[in-house]
mmCIF file of C-alpha atoms in Angstrom:
data_model
loop_
_atom_site.group_PDB
_atom_site.id
_atom_site.type_symbol
_atom_site.label_atom_id
_atom_site.label_comp_id
_atom_site.label_asym_id
_atom_site.label_seq_id
_atom_site.Cartn_x
_atom_site.Cartn_y
_atom_site.Cartn_z
ATOM 1 C CA UNK A 1 32.288 21.709 -27.831
ATOM 2 C CA UNK A 2 32.706 20.147 -24.397
ATOM 3 C CA UNK A 3 29.828 18.149 -23.010
ATOM 4 C CA UNK A 4 28.365 18.138 -19.537
ATOM 5 C CA UNK A 5 31.083 17.395 -16.994
ATOM 6 C CA UNK A 6 30.356 15.818 -13.652
ATOM 7 C CA UNK A 7 32.868 15.369 -10.889
ATOM 8 C CA UNK A 8 33.806 13.165 -9.280
ATOM 9 C CA UNK A 9 32.858 10.072 -11.284
ATOM 10 C CA UNK A 10 32.889 7.782 -8.260
ATOM 11 C CA UNK A 11 32.475 8.353 -4.555
ATOM 12 C CA UNK A 12 32.345 6.111 -1.531
ATOM 13 C CA UNK A 13 30.975 7.629 1.647
ATOM 14 C CA UNK A 14 29.960 6.407 5.061
ATOM 15 C CA UNK A 15 26.458 6.668 6.483
ATOM 16 C CA UNK A 16 25.938 9.975 8.210
ATOM 17 C CA UNK A 17 28.493 11.859 6.146
ATOM 18 C CA UNK A 18 27.660 14.522 3.628
ATOM 19 C CA UNK A 19 28.670 14.790 -0.004
ATOM 20 C CA UNK A 20 28.854 17.473 -2.688
ATOM 21 C CA UNK A 21 28.626 16.667 -6.370
ATOM 22 C CA UNK A 22 29.542 19.091 -9.129
ATOM 23 C CA UNK A 23 28.213 19.672 -12.620
ATOM 24 C CA UNK A 24 29.556 21.941 -15.348
ATOM 25 C CA UNK A 25 26.989 22.408 -18.128
ATOM 26 C CA UNK A 26 27.644 22.849 -21.809
ATOM 27 C CA UNK A 27 28.822 26.350 -22.553
ATOM 28 C CA UNK A 28 25.839 28.623 -23.130
ATOM 29 C CA UNK A 29 23.374 26.358 -21.342
ATOM 30 C CA UNK A 30 21.672 28.037 -18.429
ATOM 31 C CA UNK A 31 19.334 25.299 -17.262
ATOM 32 C CA UNK A 32 20.767 22.527 -15.107
ATOM 33 C CA UNK A 33 18.777 19.579 -13.792
ATOM 34 C CA UNK A 34 19.671 16.735 -11.483
ATOM 35 C CA UNK A 35 18.313 13.184 -11.510
ATOM 36 C CA UNK A 36 18.845 10.197 -9.288
ATOM 37 C CA UNK A 37 19.022 6.814 -10.982
ATOM 38 C CA UNK A 38 18.567 3.582 -9.030
ATOM 39 C CA UNK A 39 17.656 0.070 -10.172
ATOM 40 C CA UNK A 40 14.477 0.106 -8.104
ATOM 41 C CA UNK A 41 13.136 3.595 -8.758
ATOM 42 C CA UNK A 42 14.601 4.370 -12.152
ATOM 43 C CA UNK A 43 15.255 8.002 -13.020
ATOM 44 C CA UNK A 44 13.802 10.463 -10.554
ATOM 45 C CA UNK A 45 13.903 14.234 -10.820
ATOM 46 C CA UNK A 46 15.709 16.043 -8.025
ATOM 47 C CA UNK A 47 15.696 19.726 -9.006
ATOM 48 C CA UNK A 48 16.175 22.188 -11.810
ATOM 49 C CA UNK A 49 17.993 25.513 -11.822
ATOM 50 C CA UNK A 50 17.978 28.383 -14.229
ATOM 51 C CA UNK A 51 19.993 31.556 -13.725
ATOM 52 C CA UNK A 52 20.771 30.601 -10.131
ATOM 53 C CA UNK A 53 17.092 30.095 -9.284
ATOM 54 C CA UNK A 54 15.545 26.772 -8.403
ATOM 55 C CA UNK A 55 12.442 26.464 -10.527
ATOM 56 C CA UNK A 56 11.314 23.048 -9.410
ATOM 57 C CA UNK A 57 12.159 20.408 -6.859
ATOM 58 C CA UNK A 58 11.314 16.728 -6.871
ATOM 59 C CA UNK A 59 9.916 14.682 -4.050
ATOM 60 C CA UNK A 60 13.092 14.191 -2.044
ATOM 61 C CA UNK A 61 13.792 14.947 1.625
ATOM 62 C CA UNK A 62 15.405 18.188 2.677
ATOM 63 C CA UNK A 63 18.757 16.401 2.994
ATOM 64 C CA UNK A 64 19.045 16.870 -0.753
ATOM 65 C CA UNK A 65 19.871 20.407 -1.779
ATOM 66 C CA UNK A 66 21.459 22.168 -4.672
ATOM 67 C CA UNK A 67 22.567 25.481 -6.027
ATOM 68 C CA UNK A 68 23.665 27.100 -9.223
ATOM 69 C CA UNK A 69 26.389 29.661 -9.648
ATOM 70 C CA UNK A 70 26.510 32.692 -11.912
ATOM 71 C CA UNK A 71 28.563 30.747 -14.475
ATOM 72 C CA UNK A 72 25.756 28.120 -14.592
ATOM 73 C CA UNK A 73 27.828 25.485 -12.836
ATOM 74 C CA UNK A 74 25.794 23.584 -10.303
ATOM 75 C CA UNK A 75 26.374 21.587 -7.180
ATOM 76 C CA UNK A 76 24.158 19.257 -5.262
ATOM 77 C CA UNK A 77 24.634 18.304 -1.658
ATOM 78 C CA UNK A 78 23.334 15.361 0.308
ATOM 79 C CA UNK A 79 23.667 15.539 4.071
ATOM 80 C CA UNK A 80 23.400 12.756 6.618
ATOM 81 C CA UNK A 81 23.849 10.062 4.011
ATOM 82 C CA UNK A 82 21.771 6.904 4.148
ATOM 83 C CA UNK A 83 22.407 3.564 2.508
ATOM 84 C CA UNK A 84 19.451 4.207 0.226
ATOM 85 C CA UNK A 85 21.170 7.252 -1.245
ATOM 86 C CA UNK A 86 23.506 4.979 -3.162
ATOM 87 C CA UNK A 87 22.775 5.763 -6.784
ATOM 88 C CA UNK A 88 23.995 7.232 -10.011
ATOM 89 C CA UNK A 89 23.416 10.990 -9.923
ATOM 90 C CA UNK A 90 22.985 12.509 -13.341
ATOM 91 C CA UNK A 91 23.207 16.133 -14.281
ATOM 92 C CA UNK A 92 21.647 17.488 -17.458
ATOM 93 C CA UNK A 93 21.935 20.859 -19.125
ATOM 94 C CA UNK A 94 19.626 22.569 -21.580
ATOM 95 C CA UNK A 95 19.571 25.760 -23.554
ATOM 96 C CA UNK A 96 18.197 28.924 -22.088
ATOM 97 C CA UNK A 97 14.583 27.875 -22.109
ATOM 98 C CA UNK A 98 15.078 24.536 -20.411
ATOM 99 C CA UNK A 99 13.104 21.387 -21.093
ATOM 100 C CA UNK A 100 9.794 23.156 -20.920
ATOM 101 C CA UNK A 101 10.067 24.380 -24.473
ATOM 102 C CA UNK A 102 10.966 21.323 -26.505
ATOM 103 C CA UNK A 103 14.698 21.557 -26.045
ATOM 104 C CA UNK A 104 16.482 18.361 -25.291
ATOM 105 C CA UNK A 105 18.633 17.783 -22.237
ATOM 106 C CA UNK A 106 22.260 16.774 -22.543
ATOM 107 C CA UNK A 107 23.420 14.473 -19.796
ATOM 108 C CA UNK A 108 26.742 14.034 -18.113
ATOM 109 C CA UNK A 109 28.242 10.629 -17.375
ATOM 110 C CA UNK A 110 27.054 10.809 -13.804
ATOM 111 C CA UNK A 111 28.552 10.427 -10.367
ATOM 112 C CA UNK A 112 28.289 6.962 -8.881
ATOM 113 C CA UNK A 113 27.759 7.395 -5.133
ATOM 114 C CA UNK A 114 28.095 4.398 -2.856
ATOM 115 C CA UNK A 115 27.135 4.759 0.792
ATOM 116 C CA UNK A 116 28.529 2.109 3.126
ATOM 117 C CA UNK B 1 0.033 13.492 -13.252
ATOM 118 C CA UNK B 2 2.019 12.893 -16.378
ATOM 119 C CA UNK B 3 3.643 9.504 -16.821
ATOM 120 C CA UNK B 4 5.459 7.255 -19.268
ATOM 121 C CA UNK B 5 5.050 3.508 -19.566
ATOM 122 C CA UNK B 6 7.577 1.338 -21.357
ATOM 123 C CA UNK B 7 7.546 -2.335 -22.151
ATOM 124 C CA UNK B 8 9.377 -4.507 -19.684
ATOM 125 C CA UNK B 9 12.749 -5.879 -20.661
ATOM 126 C CA UNK B 10 15.084 -7.361 -21.223
ATOM 127 C CA UNK B 11 14.663 -7.711 -24.937
ATOM 128 C CA UNK B 12 17.054 -10.170 -26.551
ATOM 129 C CA UNK B 13 17.424 -10.209 -30.331
ATOM 130 C CA UNK B 14 19.744 -11.669 -32.900
ATOM 131 C CA UNK B 15 21.788 -9.331 -35.034
ATOM 132 C CA UNK B 16 19.821 -7.909 -38.004
ATOM 133 C CA UNK B 17 16.462 -8.581 -36.325
ATOM 134 C CA UNK B 18 13.691 -5.960 -36.226
ATOM 135 C CA UNK B 19 13.305 -4.017 -33.017
ATOM 136 C CA UNK B 20 10.234 -2.461 -31.445
ATOM 137 C CA UNK B 21 10.179 -1.001 -27.955
ATOM 138 C CA UNK B 22 6.745 0.190 -26.928
ATOM 139 C CA UNK B 23 6.191 3.461 -25.139
ATOM 140 C CA UNK B 24 2.919 5.088 -24.163
ATOM 141 C CA UNK B 25 2.357 8.249 -22.227
ATOM 142 C CA UNK B 26 -0.204 10.104 -20.194
ATOM 143 C CA UNK B 27 -0.024 13.863 -20.304
ATOM 144 C CA UNK B 28 -2.072 16.998 -20.257
ATOM 145 C CA UNK B 29 -1.400 19.267 -23.155
ATOM 146 C CA UNK B 30 1.156 18.452 -25.813
ATOM 147 C CA UNK B 31 4.488 17.330 -24.419
ATOM 148 C CA UNK B 32 7.605 16.749 -26.454
ATOM 149 C CA UNK B 33 8.705 13.129 -26.557
ATOM 150 C CA UNK B 34 12.208 11.712 -26.476
ATOM 151 C CA UNK B 35 14.148 8.493 -26.635
ATOM 152 C CA UNK B 36 17.402 8.355 -24.718
ATOM 153 C CA UNK B 37 19.955 5.547 -24.724
ATOM 154 C CA UNK B 38 22.310 4.582 -21.927
ATOM 155 C CA UNK B 39 25.363 2.435 -22.573
ATOM 156 C CA UNK B 40 27.005 0.607 -19.671
ATOM 157 C CA UNK B 41 28.717 2.957 -17.264
ATOM 158 C CA UNK B 42 27.577 6.039 -19.131
ATOM 159 C CA UNK B 43 25.036 8.808 -18.834
ATOM 160 C CA UNK B 44 22.056 9.229 -21.131
ATOM 161 C CA UNK B 45 22.406 10.218 -24.755
ATOM 162 C CA UNK B 46 19.578 11.669 -26.784
ATOM 163 C CA UNK B 47 18.651 9.266 -29.550
ATOM 164 C CA UNK B 48 15.751 11.113 -31.146
ATOM 165 C CA UNK B 49 12.883 13.438 -30.368
ATOM 166 C CA UNK B 50 9.511 14.618 -31.650
ATOM 167 C CA UNK B 51 7.868 17.840 -30.605
ATOM 168 C CA UNK B 52 4.346 17.579 -32.037
ATOM 169 C CA UNK B 53 1.771 15.064 -33.192
ATOM 170 C CA UNK B 54 2.699 13.036 -36.294
ATOM 171 C CA UNK B 55 6.339 14.128 -36.088
ATOM 172 C CA UNK B 56 8.795 11.347 -36.788
ATOM 173 C CA UNK B 57 12.121 11.430 -35.035
ATOM 174 C CA UNK B 58 14.969 9.440 -36.537
ATOM 175 C CA UNK B 59 18.652 8.866 -35.887
ATOM 176 C CA UNK B 60 21.178 6.064 -36.518
ATOM 177 C CA UNK B 61 18.505 3.877 -38.112
ATOM 178 C CA UNK B 62 16.093 4.288 -35.180
ATOM 179 C CA UNK B 63 12.686 5.856 -35.699
ATOM 180 C CA UNK B 64 9.710 6.829 -33.582
ATOM 181 C CA UNK B 65 6.472 8.592 -34.505
ATOM 182 C CA UNK B 66 4.509 10.797 -32.128
ATOM 183 C CA UNK B 67 0.977 9.331 -32.194
ATOM 184 C CA UNK B 68 -1.422 11.569 -30.332
ATOM 185 C CA UNK B 69 -4.458 9.381 -30.988
ATOM 186 C CA UNK B 70 -2.848 6.373 -29.301
ATOM 187 C CA UNK B 71 -0.590 8.411 -26.982
ATOM 188 C CA UNK B 72 2.358 6.358 -28.125
ATOM 189 C CA UNK B 73 5.958 6.868 -29.225
ATOM 190 C CA UNK B 74 7.238 3.409 -30.089
ATOM 191 C CA UNK B 75 10.903 2.989 -30.981
ATOM 192 C CA UNK B 76 11.765 0.913 -34.052
ATOM 193 C CA UNK B 77 14.847 -0.186 -35.938
ATOM 194 C CA UNK B 78 14.872 -2.364 -38.978
ATOM 195 C CA UNK B 79 18.124 -4.222 -38.345
ATOM 196 C CA UNK B 80 19.812 -4.142 -34.960
ATOM 197 C CA UNK B 81 23.517 -4.537 -34.355
ATOM 198 C CA UNK B 82 25.459 -5.851 -31.379
ATOM 199 C CA UNK B 83 26.548 -2.268 -30.722
ATOM 200 C CA UNK B 84 22.894 -1.308 -30.105
ATOM 201 C CA UNK B 85 22.932 -3.265 -26.854
ATOM 202 C CA UNK B 86 22.016 -0.721 -24.195
ATOM 203 C CA UNK B 87 19.143 0.530 -22.055
ATOM 204 C CA UNK B 88 16.573 2.679 -23.831
ATOM 205 C CA UNK B 89 14.458 5.271 -22.040
ATOM 206 C CA UNK B 90 11.330 6.937 -23.305
ATOM 207 C CA UNK B 91 10.693 10.377 -21.832
ATOM 208 C CA UNK B 92 8.412 13.375 -22.074
ATOM 209 C CA UNK B 93 9.090 16.973 -21.240
ATOM 210 C CA UNK B 94 6.705 18.122 -18.584
ATOM 211 C CA UNK B 95 6.092 21.656 -19.681
ATOM 212 C CA UNK B 96 5.752 24.149 -16.916
ATOM 213 C CA UNK B 97 7.623 22.017 -14.400
ATOM 214 C CA UNK B 98 11.012 22.113 -16.148
ATOM 215 C CA UNK B 99 11.585 18.396 -15.844
ATOM 216 C CA UNK B 100 11.569 15.215 -17.849
ATOM 217 C CA UNK B 101 9.518 12.210 -16.896
ATOM 218 C CA UNK B 102 11.179 8.952 -17.813
ATOM 219 C CA UNK B 103 9.926 5.477 -18.357
ATOM 220 C CA UNK B 104 11.549 2.638 -16.454
ATOM 221 C CA UNK B 105 13.905 1.797 -19.293
ATOM 222 C CA UNK B 106 14.124 -1.265 -21.531
ATOM 223 C CA UNK B 107 17.329 -3.239 -21.708
ATOM 224 C CA UNK B 108 18.200 -4.472 -25.183
ATOM 225 C CA UNK B 109 20.703 -7.241 -25.754
ATOM 226 C CA UNK B 110 21.712 -8.075 -29.316
ATOM 227 C CA UNK B 111 23.473 -11.363 -29.936
ATOM 228 C CA UNK B 112 25.920 -11.919 -32.774
#
């Protein structure tokens, strides 16, 4: 059974550009979450989707957005990139009920974004 | 709001030493608790979980018991190996908000 797949693994972008990251969840998983990981702030929740609906959003500016498609694949977009957006972006998928009902999240390897 | 507090790292141990990584939480209700491990250059892998008070999660020689009275979920292993070197994250599932809340992570280095 394939795990959570994130593409690309590495990205280098320039300040002011925008970027789109992709996440394919484990087959049958309908909940997809995104987290930003930085040395200073640790793991911070970005948003969670279930059946194409965003159920929760973390405390990030509007430059961070996401969506989920009917096949449960998800993308997140960051516009007008800033140096501080450099981070490892992790996607996690869960079974139908999502993390609210004791089910664990399965994480991808992440996308390492560097903004220069 | 809900939160997780982990002991500061790094923790450096010799091979076969006993490991404890402390984790305490603050939460309303009864969250599920998790330990995740992150190896260099990788994402997070679930190590173990516990879904209710007094549950003991265990995997690969690691154990943690959900202690409601002390709001703790300490990770233990009787004999660590060099291959256990990684960053360990304690987390709780924040029911109703569909997210996990993570501790800051504890880096473990095991020396041969």
